[in-house]
Amino acid sequence: MKIGELAEATGLTRDTIRFYERNGLIKSEAGKQATNSYRDYPEELVFRLNIIQQARDAGVSVSDIKAIFDALDGSCDPADAKLVVAEKIAELEASKQQIESTIAFFKQQLANL
Amino acid sequence: MKIGELAEATGLTRDTIRFYERNGLIKSEAGKQATNSYRDYPEELVFRLNIIQQARDAGVSVSDIKAIFDALDGSCDPADAKLVVAEKIAELEASKQQIESTIAFFKQQLANL
DNA sequence: GCAAACCATGGACCATTGTCAACGGTATAT
DNA sequence: ATATACCGTTGACAATGGTCCATGGTTTGC
């Protein structure tokens, strides 16, 4: 699919998709037509970009997402991969705790209004 | 207390504390001694800065923290204050959801390694 | 009384995460 | 065939959240 369709399907802008591609989060292929320079984005990127959005919203940095994808995409030692992912999960659990504490504090303040 | 002590007590750097002060998250008083220009930071800032750290770790922006503190610090209409804080709580709940989903995804990927 | 440690201010600098504008080429619908 | 909408590339721009440095003054320990 073309970048505009992908943007439509994911709710991201073309610029953001290109930004992610520049940063190695996704890859596109050269289109079949020799007449233009339009890139072809595989359908499965819709799902992948949804994951990326979710992770970004969860506060995971672009470079960390890349590291995790690189680990998961099977190119490296599975044992190393597990470490990378497990560590990020631990960080996310910690973030979650911070959020919960913050919510608790705000709620308590709210009660004192 | 002096800024160095506050930094020590909170684990933040002096620069960061000054940054937060510039951005209205905290206030200091002019020191009693006329001989120097050292500022005096009230003890309660230790707690306040801990909250700030927690909120920052939870992904709350500096300007949002300021808005919430302004709301809580009683200078404005309590009804408005409640709205501001409640809205931020809702955002944090949403963040938490994103994090949980992301954790779930990563865990599932981990299982497939 | 002197060095080392502290303080305030100002401004420069940095990475991250996009976003936008300009340019020239291509597709598509009428 | 022509207007409109799309595409790729490049490079500039912006906001956020700090961090660092230089300068000049102050305090403290020895």
Short mmCIF file of C-alpha atoms (C1' of nucleotides) in Angstrom, two decimals:
data_model
loop_
_atom_site.label_atom_id
_atom_site.label_comp_id
_atom_site.label_asym_id
_atom_site.label_seq_id
_atom_site.Cartn_x
_atom_site.Cartn_y
_atom_site.Cartn_z
CA MET A 1 0.00 0.00 0.00
CA LYS A 2 1.01 3.60 -0.52
CA ILE A 3 2.03 5.82 2.32
CA GLY A 4 -1.18 7.82 2.21
CA GLU A 5 -3.27 4.71 2.63
CA LEU A 6 -1.11 3.59 5.50
CA ALA A 7 -1.48 7.00 7.10
CA GLU A 8 -5.23 6.75 6.67
CA ALA A 9 -5.30 3.26 8.14
CA THR A 10 -3.21 4.09 11.19
CA GLY A 11 -4.14 7.66 11.95
CA LEU A 12 -0.52 8.74 11.70
CA THR A 13 0.66 11.41 9.33
CA ARG A 14 2.83 10.60 6.36
CA ASP A 15 5.59 12.61 7.96
CA THR A 16 5.44 10.57 11.12
CA ILE A 17 5.49 7.32 9.19
CA ARG A 18 8.55 8.50 7.30
CA PHE A 19 10.10 9.58 10.56
CA TYR A 20 9.59 6.09 11.94
CA GLU A 21 11.02 4.59 8.80
CA ARG A 22 14.08 6.80 8.96
CA ASN A 23 14.54 5.58 12.50
CA GLY A 24 14.32 1.94 11.53
CA LEU A 25 10.97 1.08 13.08
CA ILE A 26 9.48 0.02 9.78
CA LYS A 27 10.68 -0.77 6.29
CA SER A 28 9.10 -0.23 2.91
CA GLU A 29 9.89 -1.69 -0.46
CA ALA A 30 10.49 0.02 -3.75
CA GLY A 31 7.23 -0.03 -5.71
CA LYS A 32 6.88 -2.34 -8.70
CA GLN A 33 6.27 0.42 -11.19
CA ALA A 34 9.50 1.70 -12.63
CA THR A 35 7.72 4.86 -13.71
CA ASN A 36 7.52 6.38 -10.27
CA SER A 37 9.39 6.39 -7.00
CA TYR A 38 6.43 5.54 -4.80
CA ARG A 39 7.30 3.14 -2.01
CA ASP A 40 5.24 0.13 -1.17
CA TYR A 41 4.23 -0.44 2.43
CA PRO A 42 3.20 -4.00 3.32
CA GLU A 43 -0.24 -4.42 4.88
CA GLU A 44 1.18 -5.80 8.10
CA LEU A 45 2.62 -2.40 8.86
CA VAL A 46 -0.85 -1.31 9.91
CA PHE A 47 -0.61 -3.64 12.87
CA ARG A 48 3.01 -2.82 13.52
CA LEU A 49 2.31 0.88 13.51
CA ASN A 50 -0.56 0.37 15.89
CA ILE A 51 1.83 -1.33 18.26
CA ILE A 52 4.29 1.49 17.79
CA GLN A 53 1.63 4.04 18.61
CA GLN A 54 0.65 2.15 21.69
CA ALA A 55 4.21 1.85 22.86
CA ARG A 56 4.89 5.52 22.18
CA ASP A 57 1.80 6.43 24.15
CA ALA A 58 3.10 4.20 26.90
CA GLY A 59 6.23 6.33 26.95
CA VAL A 60 8.60 3.95 25.19
CA SER A 61 11.15 5.88 23.18
CA VAL A 62 11.61 5.33 19.48
CA SER A 63 15.07 3.91 19.98
CA ASP A 64 13.82 1.50 22.62
CA ILE A 65 11.04 0.35 20.35
CA LYS A 66 13.61 -0.24 17.67
CA ALA A 67 15.77 -2.23 20.05
CA ILE A 68 12.83 -4.39 21.01
CA PHE A 69 11.72 -4.96 17.45
CA ASP A 70 15.27 -5.83 16.48
CA ALA A 71 15.33 -8.30 19.33
CA LEU A 72 11.97 -9.81 18.40
CA ASP A 73 12.57 -9.91 14.69
CA GLY A 74 14.72 -12.91 15.26
CA SER A 75 18.01 -11.67 13.90
CA CYS A 76 19.83 -12.01 17.20
CA ASP A 77 20.37 -14.57 19.92
CA PRO A 78 16.99 -15.44 21.51
CA ALA A 79 18.54 -15.34 24.97
CA ASP A 80 19.68 -11.75 24.41
CA ALA A 81 16.32 -10.92 22.92
CA LYS A 82 14.55 -12.17 26.01
CA LEU A 83 16.72 -10.01 28.19
CA VAL A 84 16.04 -6.88 26.17
CA VAL A 85 12.30 -7.39 26.19
CA ALA A 86 12.11 -8.50 29.80
CA GLU A 87 14.00 -5.42 30.85
CA LYS A 88 11.63 -3.16 29.00
CA ILE A 89 8.68 -4.93 30.55
CA ALA A 90 10.20 -4.29 33.96
CA GLU A 91 10.55 -0.60 33.10
CA LEU A 92 6.95 -0.47 32.01
CA GLU A 93 5.84 -2.10 35.24
CA ALA A 94 7.77 0.58 37.07
CA SER A 95 6.14 3.32 34.99
CA LYS A 96 2.81 1.84 35.80
CA GLN A 97 3.61 2.06 39.48
CA GLN A 98 4.61 5.70 39.11
CA ILE A 99 1.36 6.41 37.36
CA GLU A 100 -0.64 4.66 40.01
CA SER A 101 1.08 6.58 42.77
CA THR A 102 0.53 9.82 40.93
CA ILE A 103 -3.13 9.03 40.40
CA ALA A 104 -3.45 8.20 44.07
CA PHE A 105 -1.87 11.49 45.07
CA PHE A 106 -4.05 13.53 42.75
CA LYS A 107 -7.16 11.73 43.89
CA GLN A 108 -6.32 12.44 47.47
CA GLN A 109 -5.75 16.10 46.68
CA LEU A 110 -9.02 16.16 44.87
CA ALA A 111 -10.76 14.86 47.96
CA ASN A 112 -9.34 17.80 49.93
CA LEU A 113 -10.87 20.34 47.65
CA MET B 1 17.42 25.27 53.13
CA LYS B 2 19.92 26.00 50.41
CA ILE B 3 19.60 24.64 46.93
CA GLY B 4 22.43 22.18 47.42
CA GLU B 5 20.73 20.66 50.42
CA LEU B 6 17.48 20.42 48.54
CA ALA B 7 19.26 18.76 45.66
CA GLU B 8 20.82 16.32 48.09
CA ALA B 9 17.49 15.61 49.73
CA THR B 10 15.59 15.02 46.51
CA GLY B 11 18.16 13.47 44.23
CA LEU B 12 17.62 16.19 41.66
CA THR B 13 20.41 18.40 40.40
CA ARG B 14 20.57 22.07 41.25
CA ASP B 15 20.06 22.83 37.59
CA THR B 16 16.92 20.79 37.47
CA ILE B 17 15.57 22.44 40.58
CA ARG B 18 16.24 25.85 39.09
CA PHE B 19 14.63 24.70 35.88
CA TYR B 20 11.51 23.73 37.79
CA GLU B 21 11.56 27.03 39.61
CA ARG B 22 11.88 28.95 36.35
CA ASN B 23 8.87 27.03 35.16
CA GLY B 24 6.81 27.88 38.20
CA LEU B 25 6.67 24.46 39.84
CA ILE B 26 8.28 25.68 43.02
CA LYS B 27 9.14 28.99 44.65
CA SER B 28 12.02 30.04 46.85
CA GLU B 29 12.44 33.04 49.08
CA ALA B 30 15.25 35.53 49.25
CA GLY B 31 17.55 34.44 52.06
CA LYS B 32 17.59 36.40 55.31
CA GLN B 33 21.25 37.36 55.02
CA ALA B 34 21.62 40.54 53.07
CA THR B 35 25.27 39.70 52.53
CA ASN B 36 24.63 37.12 49.88
CA SER B 37 22.14 36.27 47.22
CA TYR B 38 21.51 32.72 48.30
CA ARG B 39 17.90 31.71 48.03
CA ASP B 40 16.04 29.91 50.75
CA TYR B 41 14.05 26.81 49.88
CA PRO B 42 11.37 25.79 52.37
CA GLU B 43 11.59 22.26 53.74
CA GLU B 44 8.26 21.28 52.29
CA LEU B 45 9.76 21.49 48.83
CA VAL B 46 11.38 18.14 49.47
CA PHE B 47 7.96 16.56 49.43
CA ARG B 48 6.75 18.69 46.59
CA LEU B 49 9.74 17.84 44.48
CA ASN B 50 9.24 14.17 45.19
CA ILE B 51 5.74 14.51 43.86
CA ILE B 52 7.06 16.36 40.85
CA GLN B 53 9.56 13.60 40.18
CA GLN B 54 6.89 11.00 40.45
CA ALA B 55 4.58 12.87 38.12
CA ARG B 56 7.39 13.45 35.63
CA ASP B 57 8.22 9.74 35.71
CA ALA B 58 4.54 9.09 35.14
CA GLY B 59 4.83 11.16 31.98
CA VAL B 60 3.11 14.32 33.16
CA SER B 61 4.59 17.37 31.47
CA VAL B 62 6.04 20.23 33.44
CA SER B 63 3.34 22.58 32.27
CA ASP B 64 0.63 20.12 33.24
CA ILE B 65 2.13 19.71 36.67
CA LYS B 66 2.14 23.46 37.00
CA ALA B 67 -1.48 23.66 35.96
CA ILE B 68 -2.43 21.05 38.54
CA PHE B 69 -0.45 22.69 41.31
CA ASP B 70 -1.97 26.03 40.43
CA ALA B 71 -5.37 24.41 40.64
CA LEU B 72 -4.64 22.72 43.95
CA ASP B 73 -2.92 25.66 45.53
CA GLY B 74 -6.30 27.18 46.04
CA SER B 75 -5.94 30.37 44.10
CA CYS B 76 -8.71 29.54 41.68
CA ASP B 77 -12.28 28.36 41.74
CA PRO B 78 -12.45 24.92 43.37
CA ALA B 79 -14.88 23.71 40.74
CA ASP B 80 -12.40 24.56 37.99
CA ALA B 81 -9.63 22.99 40.02
CA LYS B 82 -11.54 19.75 40.28
CA LEU B 83 -12.00 19.67 36.55
CA VAL B 84 -8.33 20.20 35.84
CA VAL B 85 -7.22 17.48 38.22
CA ALA B 86 -9.93 15.05 37.27
CA GLU B 87 -9.02 15.43 33.64
CA LYS B 88 -5.39 14.70 34.34
CA ILE B 89 -6.37 11.67 36.38
CA ALA B 90 -8.35 10.43 33.41
CA GLU B 91 -5.33 10.90 31.17
CA LEU B 92 -3.19 8.98 33.60
CA GLU B 93 -5.70 6.14 33.68
CA ALA B 94 -5.50 6.09 29.91
CA SER B 95 -1.71 6.01 30.01
CA LYS B 96 -1.89 3.16 32.42
CA GLN B 97 -4.08 1.27 29.98
CA GLN B 98 -1.60 1.89 27.19
CA ILE B 99 1.18 0.61 29.35
CA GLU B 100 -0.75 -2.48 30.29
CA SER B 101 -1.53 -3.24 26.69
CA THR B 102 2.07 -2.74 25.74
CA ILE B 103 3.24 -4.99 28.53
CA ALA B 104 0.76 -7.60 27.43
CA PHE B 105 2.00 -7.44 23.86
CA PHE B 106 5.64 -7.69 24.84
CA LYS B 107 4.94 -10.56 27.19
CA GLN B 108 3.16 -12.42 24.47
CA GLN B 109 6.06 -11.84 22.09
CA LEU B 110 8.40 -13.03 24.76
CA ALA B 111 6.45 -16.24 25.03
CA ASN B 112 6.96 -16.83 21.30
CA LEU B 113 10.70 -16.68 21.55
"C1'" DG C 1 43.81 34.28 55.27
"C1'" DC C 2 43.34 31.06 51.73
"C1'" DA C 3 41.68 27.27 49.15
"C1'" DA C 4 37.78 24.60 48.29
"C1'" DA C 5 33.11 24.33 48.07
"C1'" DC C 6 29.01 26.67 47.44
"C1'" DC C 7 25.68 30.06 45.21
"C1'" DA C 8 23.12 33.03 41.30
"C1'" DT C 9 22.56 34.41 36.63
"C1'" DG C 10 22.68 34.10 31.84
"C1'" DG C 11 23.03 31.95 27.85
"C1'" DA C 12 24.60 28.18 25.01
"C1'" DC C 13 23.90 23.59 23.94
"C1'" DC C 14 21.86 18.83 23.45
"C1'" DA C 15 18.65 14.89 22.21
"C1'" DT C 16 14.08 13.58 21.24
"C1'" DT C 17 10.00 13.69 18.52
"C1'" DG C 18 7.89 15.23 15.42
"C1'" DT C 19 6.03 18.96 11.88
"C1'" DC C 20 6.22 21.95 7.90
"C1'" DA C 21 7.54 23.97 3.51
"C1'" DA C 22 9.62 23.76 -0.93
"C1'" DC C 23 10.76 21.38 -4.97
"C1'" DG C 24 9.93 18.48 -8.71
"C1'" DG C 25 7.92 14.41 -10.28
"C1'" DT C 26 3.61 11.16 -10.93
"C1'" DA C 27 -1.37 9.57 -10.98
"C1'" DT C 28 -5.97 10.20 -11.64
"C1'" DA C 29 -10.44 11.90 -12.66
"C1'" DT C 30 -12.90 14.86 -15.65
"C1'" DA D 1 -4.86 17.71 -21.38
"C1'" DT D 2 -5.29 19.75 -17.30
"C1'" DA D 3 -6.34 20.48 -12.52
"C1'" DT D 4 -6.01 18.22 -8.32
"C1'" DA D 5 -4.15 15.11 -5.33
"C1'" DC D 6 -0.53 12.29 -4.34
"C1'" DC D 7 4.60 10.96 -3.80
"C1'" DG D 8 9.81 11.40 -2.38
"C1'" DT D 9 13.67 14.11 -0.64
"C1'" DT D 10 15.77 17.63 1.75
"C1'" DG D 11 16.37 20.60 5.16
"C1'" DA D 12 14.55 23.96 8.32
"C1'" DC D 13 11.85 24.67 12.36
"C1'" DA D 14 9.68 23.98 16.98
"C1'" DA D 15 8.65 22.43 21.72
"C1'" DT D 16 10.11 19.86 25.64
"C1'" DG D 17 13.23 18.84 29.35
"C1'" DG D 18 17.05 19.26 30.78
"C1'" DT D 19 22.45 19.97 31.10
"C1'" DC D 20 26.67 22.58 31.01
"C1'" DC D 21 29.70 26.54 31.16
"C1'" DA D 22 31.45 31.03 32.33
"C1'" DT D 23 31.43 34.68 35.37
"C1'" DG D 24 31.56 36.67 39.71
"C1'" DG D 25 30.34 36.65 44.34
"C1'" DT D 26 30.09 34.10 49.27
"C1'" DT D 27 30.96 30.75 52.90
"C1'" DT D 28 33.37 27.38 55.30
"C1'" DG D 29 37.07 24.48 57.00
"C1'" DC D 30 41.71 24.37 58.05
#
